[in-house]
Amino acid sequence: MRADDERRARILLSRLAEPYDERIQQVVAEHGVVDTVGYALRDGRAPGGVDLGRLTARVARARTVDDERIAGRLGARILVPGDPEWPDGLDQLEQPPWCLWVSGPGDLAALSGRSVAVVGARASTAYGDHVTAGLCVDLVARGFTVVSGAAFGIDAAAHRATLSAEGSTVAVLAGGVDVPYPRANTDLIDRIRRTGALVSETPPGGAPARMRFLARNRIIAGVALGTVVVEAGLRSGARSTLKHARELGRPVMAVPGSVESLMSQGTHAEIRIGAELVTDGAEVAELVGRIGDDLAPVKQGERRATDGLTEDLRRVWQWLRPRSSSAVDDVMARSGLTLRETLGALRELERAGLAEELLDGWQRRPVGAR
């Protein structure tokens, strides 16, 4: 079988079969793409009597379409497995796409080599949009491509923040690359087309549909090195993207929210079943980036001048008053130390700038953060 036969068969099959059609996926797994298409074009039956009649209704129209010419007219290109621009991560999917239509200057394989999928609720909150923006700006600064689905809410916030930071972003669409959806995001989708990449397994002209949205989520997970969900309800479609990422063995991450927010119930549920809790782009980068090179800085509370004190120094310091003096005998009795230990501690605190001696005793000096 020639490579161009395989290519033509994959392109034609994308017009004949829906990507979520399990019966067709099974026939392809057993007989290959070329033979499956051949069965559909001949009598609509595969060996073993498997009925491919659901494909025959589309055969006549599909055979009249010159997809290579259409792609050229749209300024798009068609990718199949084995092409240099085909992301290797898609081959690990249980049901890889037959082919992909790509529009935009970004090289999909190169962009996916250091990428993170950021997904979430369409009805996102101001909190979710804010966290998403900060997270994506962090990721761009670390050289990551942001992958999402160009939908309302978290998807749009992720793409916009990435573009505002002059980063690279990939949008995986449920309809054709020439069918911007939702329409309200047309300008955003056009911006992605000019600077990054629009991707779809649905041929040009194909309308978005619910099942196609769910099917495209596996591509989002397959293209990216890991997936983070910022906000999601318990029945959010974004959680299916995490499911695919988990099945691929990729890092699965979730941003926590308020326990009272319906838009965070899904993210909290994901954390309970094993998703890594993340709060910013640095923590995401550590999980999906290069070992040793993308470590997130350790988060620490405010550093105080008293943090390094020994136990004896701390026992003395806590009994000094900030605005009035304390007699040495009083400090000694309260701290439970000997006179010698108390005097030694007071002198050390004085050298550290934490105490000062007055005419009638000792006083605590103000302690600021360092």
Short mmCIF file of C-alpha atoms in Angstrom, two decimals:
data_model
loop_
_atom_site.label_atom_id
_atom_site.label_comp_id
_atom_site.label_asym_id
_atom_site.label_seq_id
_atom_site.Cartn_x
_atom_site.Cartn_y
_atom_site.Cartn_z
CA MET A 1 0.00 0.00 0.00
CA ARG A 2 1.33 3.41 -0.98
CA ALA A 3 1.49 6.28 1.49
CA ASP A 4 -0.70 8.45 -0.74
CA ASP A 5 -3.39 5.73 -0.71
CA GLU A 6 -3.40 5.82 3.07
CA ARG A 7 -3.55 9.60 3.02
CA ARG A 8 -6.47 9.76 0.60
CA ALA A 9 -8.33 7.08 2.54
CA ARG A 10 -7.93 8.94 5.82
CA ILE A 11 -9.13 12.21 4.35
CA LEU A 12 -12.14 10.51 2.77
CA LEU A 13 -12.95 8.57 5.95
CA SER A 14 -13.04 11.83 7.90
CA ARG A 15 -15.99 12.84 5.69
CA LEU A 16 -17.67 9.45 5.91
CA ALA A 17 -17.41 8.61 9.62
CA GLU A 18 -17.80 10.49 12.86
CA PRO A 19 -14.71 10.21 15.08
CA TYR A 20 -16.80 8.85 17.96
CA ASP A 21 -18.31 6.01 15.89
CA GLU A 22 -17.13 2.94 17.81
CA ARG A 23 -18.25 0.47 15.14
CA ILE A 24 -16.13 2.15 12.48
CA GLN A 25 -13.22 2.48 14.90
CA GLN A 26 -13.38 -1.28 15.46
CA VAL A 27 -13.39 -2.05 11.73
CA VAL A 28 -10.41 0.26 11.23
CA ALA A 29 -8.56 -1.42 14.08
CA GLU A 30 -9.10 -4.81 12.47
CA HIS A 31 -8.70 -4.01 8.77
CA GLY A 32 -6.98 -0.62 8.48
CA VAL A 33 -8.16 2.65 7.03
CA VAL A 34 -7.70 1.82 3.33
CA ASP A 35 -9.68 -1.43 3.46
CA THR A 36 -12.41 0.11 5.62
CA VAL A 37 -12.93 2.87 3.08
CA GLY A 38 -12.88 0.28 0.30
CA TYR A 39 -15.64 -1.72 1.98
CA ALA A 40 -17.72 1.42 2.37
CA LEU A 41 -17.29 2.40 -1.27
CA ARG A 42 -18.11 -1.08 -2.62
CA ASP A 43 -21.08 -2.68 -0.90
CA GLY A 44 -21.14 -1.12 2.57
CA ARG A 45 -20.19 -4.33 4.37
CA ALA A 46 -16.98 -5.38 6.10
CA PRO A 47 -15.78 -8.99 6.53
CA GLY A 48 -17.88 -10.82 9.06
CA GLY A 49 -21.01 -9.11 7.84
CA VAL A 50 -20.36 -5.84 9.67
CA ASP A 51 -22.80 -3.32 8.23
CA LEU A 52 -21.16 -0.07 7.12
CA GLY A 53 -24.40 1.29 5.74
CA ARG A 54 -24.17 4.32 7.98
CA LEU A 55 -21.25 5.46 5.79
CA THR A 56 -22.84 4.90 2.39
CA ALA A 57 -25.25 7.84 2.77
CA ARG A 58 -22.24 10.15 2.70
CA VAL A 59 -20.24 8.41 0.00
CA ALA A 60 -21.66 10.16 -3.08
CA ARG A 61 -21.09 13.65 -1.75
CA ALA A 62 -17.70 12.87 -0.18
CA ARG A 63 -16.29 11.51 -3.45
CA THR A 64 -17.04 14.78 -5.23
CA VAL A 65 -15.03 16.87 -2.76
CA ASP A 66 -11.40 17.76 -3.46
CA ASP A 67 -10.23 18.34 0.09
CA GLU A 68 -6.64 19.15 -0.85
CA ARG A 69 -7.89 21.96 -3.08
CA ILE A 70 -10.30 23.17 -0.39
CA ALA A 71 -7.50 23.19 2.17
CA GLY A 72 -5.32 25.22 -0.17
CA ARG A 73 -8.07 27.73 -0.79
CA LEU A 74 -8.59 28.14 2.96
CA GLY A 75 -4.87 28.50 3.65
CA ALA A 76 -5.04 25.29 5.67
CA ARG A 77 -3.21 21.98 5.48
CA ILE A 78 -4.17 18.37 6.12
CA LEU A 79 -2.06 16.24 8.43
CA VAL A 80 -2.03 12.46 8.73
CA PRO A 81 0.01 10.20 11.02
CA GLY A 82 3.62 10.13 9.92
CA ASP A 83 3.68 13.70 8.65
CA PRO A 84 6.50 15.79 10.21
CA GLU A 85 3.95 18.16 11.75
CA TRP A 86 1.78 15.39 13.23
CA PRO A 87 2.02 15.46 17.08
CA ASP A 88 3.33 12.12 18.32
CA GLY A 89 1.11 12.34 21.40
CA LEU A 90 -2.00 11.75 19.28
CA ASP A 91 -0.79 8.27 18.35
CA GLN A 92 -1.16 7.25 22.00
CA LEU A 93 -4.92 7.87 21.94
CA GLU A 94 -7.17 4.83 21.93
CA GLN A 95 -9.01 6.43 19.01
CA PRO A 96 -6.59 8.73 17.13
CA PRO A 97 -8.10 11.10 14.57
CA TRP A 98 -8.11 9.92 10.97
CA CYS A 99 -6.50 13.20 9.96
CA LEU A 100 -6.33 16.83 11.06
CA TRP A 101 -7.04 20.10 9.33
CA VAL A 102 -4.71 22.84 10.58
CA SER A 103 -4.91 26.56 9.87
CA GLY A 104 -2.30 29.04 11.05
CA PRO A 105 1.46 29.52 10.92
CA GLY A 106 2.27 27.45 14.00
CA ASP A 107 3.94 24.07 13.50
CA LEU A 108 1.68 21.74 15.46
CA ALA A 109 4.38 19.21 16.33
CA ALA A 110 6.73 21.94 17.56
CA LEU A 111 4.00 23.69 19.53
CA SER A 112 2.89 20.48 21.21
CA GLY A 113 6.43 19.65 22.29
CA ARG A 114 6.15 22.01 25.25
CA SER A 115 2.46 22.57 25.84
CA VAL A 116 -0.27 22.60 28.46
CA ALA A 117 -4.02 22.25 27.95
CA VAL A 118 -6.04 24.74 30.00
CA VAL A 119 -9.75 23.97 30.09
CA GLY A 120 -12.78 24.70 32.24
CA ALA A 121 -16.32 25.92 32.58
CA ARG A 122 -18.06 27.91 29.87
CA ALA A 123 -19.97 29.82 32.56
CA SER A 124 -16.77 30.78 34.36
CA THR A 125 -16.65 33.24 37.24
CA ALA A 126 -14.52 36.36 37.55
CA TYR A 127 -12.28 34.34 39.88
CA GLY A 128 -11.82 31.62 37.26
CA ASP A 129 -11.01 34.10 34.49
CA HIS A 130 -8.52 35.90 36.74
CA VAL A 131 -6.73 32.72 37.80
CA THR A 132 -6.65 31.45 34.21
CA ALA A 133 -5.10 34.67 32.96
CA GLY A 134 -2.35 34.63 35.58
CA LEU A 135 -1.65 30.94 35.04
CA CYS A 136 -1.34 31.32 31.25
CA VAL A 137 0.88 34.39 31.47
CA ASP A 138 3.15 32.38 33.80
CA LEU A 139 3.23 29.50 31.31
CA VAL A 140 4.05 31.79 28.38
CA ALA A 141 6.95 33.28 30.36
CA ARG A 142 8.26 29.72 30.75
CA GLY A 143 8.01 28.98 27.05
CA PHE A 144 4.86 26.83 27.02
CA THR A 145 2.17 26.70 24.37
CA VAL A 146 -1.39 26.91 25.74
CA VAL A 147 -3.90 24.51 24.20
CA SER A 148 -7.65 24.94 24.62
CA GLY A 149 -10.97 24.76 22.78
CA ALA A 150 -11.90 28.40 21.96
CA ALA A 151 -15.20 28.07 23.85
CA PHE A 152 -16.71 30.65 26.16
CA GLY A 153 -15.38 31.00 29.71
CA ILE A 154 -12.07 29.44 30.72
CA ASP A 155 -11.10 28.46 27.16
CA ALA A 156 -11.46 32.03 25.90
CA ALA A 157 -9.71 33.45 28.97
CA ALA A 158 -6.76 31.09 28.38
CA HIS A 159 -6.40 32.03 24.70
CA ARG A 160 -6.77 35.77 25.34
CA ALA A 161 -4.21 35.82 28.16
CA THR A 162 -1.74 33.84 26.05
CA LEU A 163 -2.14 36.18 23.09
CA SER A 164 -1.84 39.26 25.31
CA ALA A 165 1.47 37.88 26.60
CA GLU A 166 2.58 37.29 22.97
CA GLY A 167 2.62 33.54 23.53
CA SER A 168 1.68 30.61 21.30
CA THR A 169 -1.77 29.07 21.53
CA VAL A 170 -3.58 26.21 19.80
CA ALA A 171 -7.37 26.00 19.54
CA VAL A 172 -8.94 22.61 18.86
CA LEU A 173 -12.36 23.12 17.27
CA ALA A 174 -15.42 20.87 17.13
CA GLY A 175 -16.39 22.17 13.67
CA GLY A 176 -14.33 22.88 10.60
CA VAL A 177 -11.41 25.28 10.80
CA ASP A 178 -13.42 27.61 8.57
CA VAL A 179 -16.41 27.58 10.95
CA PRO A 180 -15.68 29.85 13.93
CA TYR A 181 -17.72 28.74 16.93
CA PRO A 182 -19.03 30.22 19.11
CA ARG A 183 -19.72 33.10 16.73
CA ALA A 184 -19.11 35.62 19.51
CA ASN A 185 -15.50 34.40 19.63
CA THR A 186 -14.89 34.92 15.90
CA ASP A 187 -12.36 37.71 16.46
CA LEU A 188 -10.48 35.62 19.01
CA ILE A 189 -10.42 32.60 16.71
CA ASP A 190 -9.14 34.76 13.85
CA ARG A 191 -6.34 36.06 16.09
CA ILE A 192 -5.34 32.48 16.90
CA ARG A 193 -5.40 31.65 13.18
CA ARG A 194 -2.99 34.52 12.45
CA THR A 195 -0.44 33.69 15.15
CA GLY A 196 -0.87 30.10 16.33
CA ALA A 197 -2.89 27.16 15.04
CA LEU A 198 -6.53 26.16 14.64
CA VAL A 199 -6.99 22.39 14.61
CA SER A 200 -9.95 20.15 13.78
CA GLU A 201 -10.61 16.58 12.75
CA THR A 202 -13.90 17.74 11.22
CA PRO A 203 -13.56 18.65 7.53
CA PRO A 204 -14.12 22.26 6.42
CA GLY A 205 -17.75 23.26 6.48
CA GLY A 206 -18.53 20.76 9.26
CA ALA A 207 -20.85 22.14 11.91
CA PRO A 208 -20.07 21.85 15.62
CA ALA A 209 -22.22 19.32 17.48
CA ARG A 210 -22.32 18.08 21.06
CA MET A 211 -20.72 14.71 20.30
CA ARG A 212 -18.01 16.42 18.26
CA PHE A 213 -17.22 18.67 21.22
CA LEU A 214 -16.75 15.64 23.45
CA ALA A 215 -14.68 13.87 20.78
CA ARG A 216 -12.38 16.84 20.26
CA ASN A 217 -11.52 16.83 24.00
CA ARG A 218 -9.36 13.75 23.45
CA ILE A 219 -7.35 15.71 20.87
CA ILE A 220 -6.81 18.56 23.34
CA ALA A 221 -5.50 16.02 25.85
CA GLY A 222 -3.44 14.21 23.21
CA VAL A 223 -1.71 17.30 21.86
CA ALA A 224 -0.70 18.66 25.28
CA LEU A 225 1.84 17.29 27.74
CA GLY A 226 -0.62 17.77 30.59
CA THR A 227 -4.06 19.22 31.31
CA VAL A 228 -5.23 21.64 33.98
CA VAL A 229 -8.86 22.46 34.72
CA VAL A 230 -9.53 25.82 36.36
CA GLU A 231 -13.28 25.72 36.98
CA ALA A 232 -15.77 22.96 36.22
CA GLY A 233 -19.14 21.80 37.42
CA LEU A 234 -19.70 18.19 38.34
CA ARG A 235 -21.06 17.44 34.85
CA SER A 236 -18.69 19.72 32.96
CA GLY A 237 -17.44 18.51 29.58
CA ALA A 238 -14.01 19.80 30.58
CA ARG A 239 -13.70 16.85 32.93
CA SER A 240 -13.72 14.50 29.92
CA THR A 241 -10.48 16.16 28.79
CA LEU A 242 -8.93 15.25 32.15
CA LYS A 243 -10.22 11.70 31.74
CA HIS A 244 -8.41 11.37 28.41
CA ALA A 245 -5.22 12.91 29.85
CA ARG A 246 -5.37 10.48 32.76
CA GLU A 247 -5.78 7.52 30.38
CA LEU A 248 -2.72 8.75 28.46
CA GLY A 249 -0.68 8.88 31.66
CA ARG A 250 -0.24 12.65 31.33
CA PRO A 251 -0.26 15.01 34.34
CA VAL A 252 -3.78 15.96 35.41
CA MET A 253 -4.13 19.18 37.42
CA ALA A 254 -6.93 21.21 38.97
CA VAL A 255 -7.17 24.69 40.49
CA PRO A 256 -9.17 24.81 43.74
CA GLY A 257 -11.95 27.33 44.33
CA SER A 258 -14.51 28.16 46.96
CA VAL A 259 -16.26 25.13 48.48
CA GLU A 260 -19.49 27.08 47.98
CA SER A 261 -18.98 27.63 44.25
CA LEU A 262 -20.85 25.31 41.88
CA MET A 263 -18.16 26.06 39.30
CA SER A 264 -15.50 24.47 41.52
CA GLN A 265 -17.32 21.30 42.50
CA GLY A 266 -15.91 19.47 39.50
CA THR A 267 -12.34 20.61 40.14
CA HIS A 268 -12.58 19.58 43.79
CA ALA A 269 -13.94 16.19 42.73
CA GLU A 270 -10.95 15.79 40.39
CA ILE A 271 -8.55 16.63 43.21
CA ARG A 272 -10.21 14.00 45.40
CA ILE A 273 -9.62 11.31 42.75
CA GLY A 274 -5.99 12.22 42.21
CA ALA A 275 -5.59 15.43 40.21
CA GLU A 276 -2.65 17.53 41.36
CA LEU A 277 -3.68 20.76 43.08
CA VAL A 278 -2.06 23.75 41.36
CA THR A 279 -2.39 27.47 41.96
CA ASP A 280 -0.17 29.09 39.32
CA GLY A 281 1.77 28.50 36.14
CA ALA A 282 5.00 27.68 37.94
CA GLU A 283 3.39 24.69 39.66
CA VAL A 284 1.90 23.52 36.35
CA ALA A 285 5.27 23.87 34.61
CA GLU A 286 6.96 21.78 37.28
CA LEU A 287 4.58 18.88 36.61
CA VAL A 288 4.75 18.92 32.81
CA GLY A 289 8.16 20.46 32.15
CA ARG A 290 11.70 19.15 32.10
CA ILE A 291 12.84 17.45 35.28
CA GLY A 292 15.17 19.75 37.18
CA ASP A 293 14.69 22.69 34.82
CA ASP A 294 11.10 23.70 35.56
CA LEU A 295 10.99 23.49 39.33
CA ALA A 296 8.48 25.83 40.96
CA PRO A 297 9.87 28.12 43.68
CA VAL A 298 9.05 26.92 47.17
CA LYS A 299 6.29 29.06 48.62
CA GLN A 300 7.01 30.36 52.09
CA GLY A 301 5.25 32.61 54.52
CA GLU A 302 6.58 36.01 55.53
CA ARG A 303 10.15 35.77 56.80
CA ARG A 304 10.48 37.26 60.29
CA ALA A 305 13.60 38.29 62.15
CA THR A 306 12.70 35.92 64.98
CA ASP A 307 12.46 32.80 62.77
CA GLY A 308 16.05 31.73 63.39
CA LEU A 309 16.08 32.16 67.16
CA THR A 310 17.11 29.29 69.40
CA GLU A 311 14.63 28.01 71.95
CA ASP A 312 16.27 29.95 74.83
CA LEU A 313 16.32 33.19 72.85
CA ARG A 314 12.69 32.76 71.87
CA ARG A 315 11.71 32.06 75.50
CA VAL A 316 13.33 35.31 76.63
CA TRP A 317 12.11 37.40 73.68
CA GLN A 318 8.47 36.47 74.18
CA TRP A 319 8.45 37.95 77.69
CA LEU A 320 9.86 41.33 76.65
CA ARG A 321 7.27 44.07 76.21
CA PRO A 322 7.37 46.34 73.14
CA ARG A 323 6.45 49.61 74.82
CA SER A 324 7.65 49.26 78.44
CA SER A 325 10.68 47.77 80.15
CA SER A 326 10.91 44.47 82.01
CA ALA A 327 13.30 43.80 84.87
CA VAL A 328 15.85 41.06 84.39
CA ASP A 329 14.51 39.18 87.41
CA ASP A 330 11.00 39.25 85.95
CA VAL A 331 12.19 37.97 82.56
CA MET A 332 14.24 35.25 84.26
CA ALA A 333 11.26 34.05 86.31
CA ARG A 334 8.88 34.03 83.35
CA SER A 335 11.28 32.32 80.94
CA GLY A 336 12.36 29.65 83.42
CA LEU A 337 16.07 30.21 82.76
CA THR A 338 18.96 30.91 85.09
CA LEU A 339 20.20 34.47 85.59
CA ARG A 340 23.30 33.74 83.52
CA GLU A 341 21.24 32.20 80.69
CA THR A 342 18.80 35.11 80.78
CA LEU A 343 21.51 37.77 80.62
CA GLY A 344 23.29 35.93 77.83
CA ALA A 345 20.07 35.68 75.86
CA LEU A 346 19.31 39.38 76.33
CA ARG A 347 22.73 40.33 75.01
CA GLU A 348 22.31 38.10 71.94
CA LEU A 349 18.89 39.61 71.29
CA GLU A 350 20.41 43.06 71.57
CA ARG A 351 23.08 42.21 68.99
CA ALA A 352 20.36 40.89 66.69
CA GLY A 353 18.46 44.17 67.00
CA LEU A 354 15.53 42.50 68.75
CA ALA A 355 15.96 43.97 72.25
CA GLU A 356 17.45 47.04 73.86
CA GLU A 357 18.57 47.81 77.41
CA LEU A 358 16.98 50.77 79.21
CA LEU A 359 17.80 52.34 82.56
CA ASP A 360 15.22 50.25 84.38
CA GLY A 361 15.25 46.99 82.40
CA TRP A 362 14.92 45.54 78.91
CA GLN A 363 12.45 46.25 76.11
CA ARG A 364 11.54 44.47 72.91
CA ARG A 365 12.43 46.31 69.71
CA PRO A 366 9.95 46.37 66.81
CA VAL A 367 10.32 43.36 64.54
CA GLY A 368 9.80 43.84 60.80
CA ALA A 369 9.74 41.34 57.98
CA ARG A 370 13.01 40.62 56.22
#
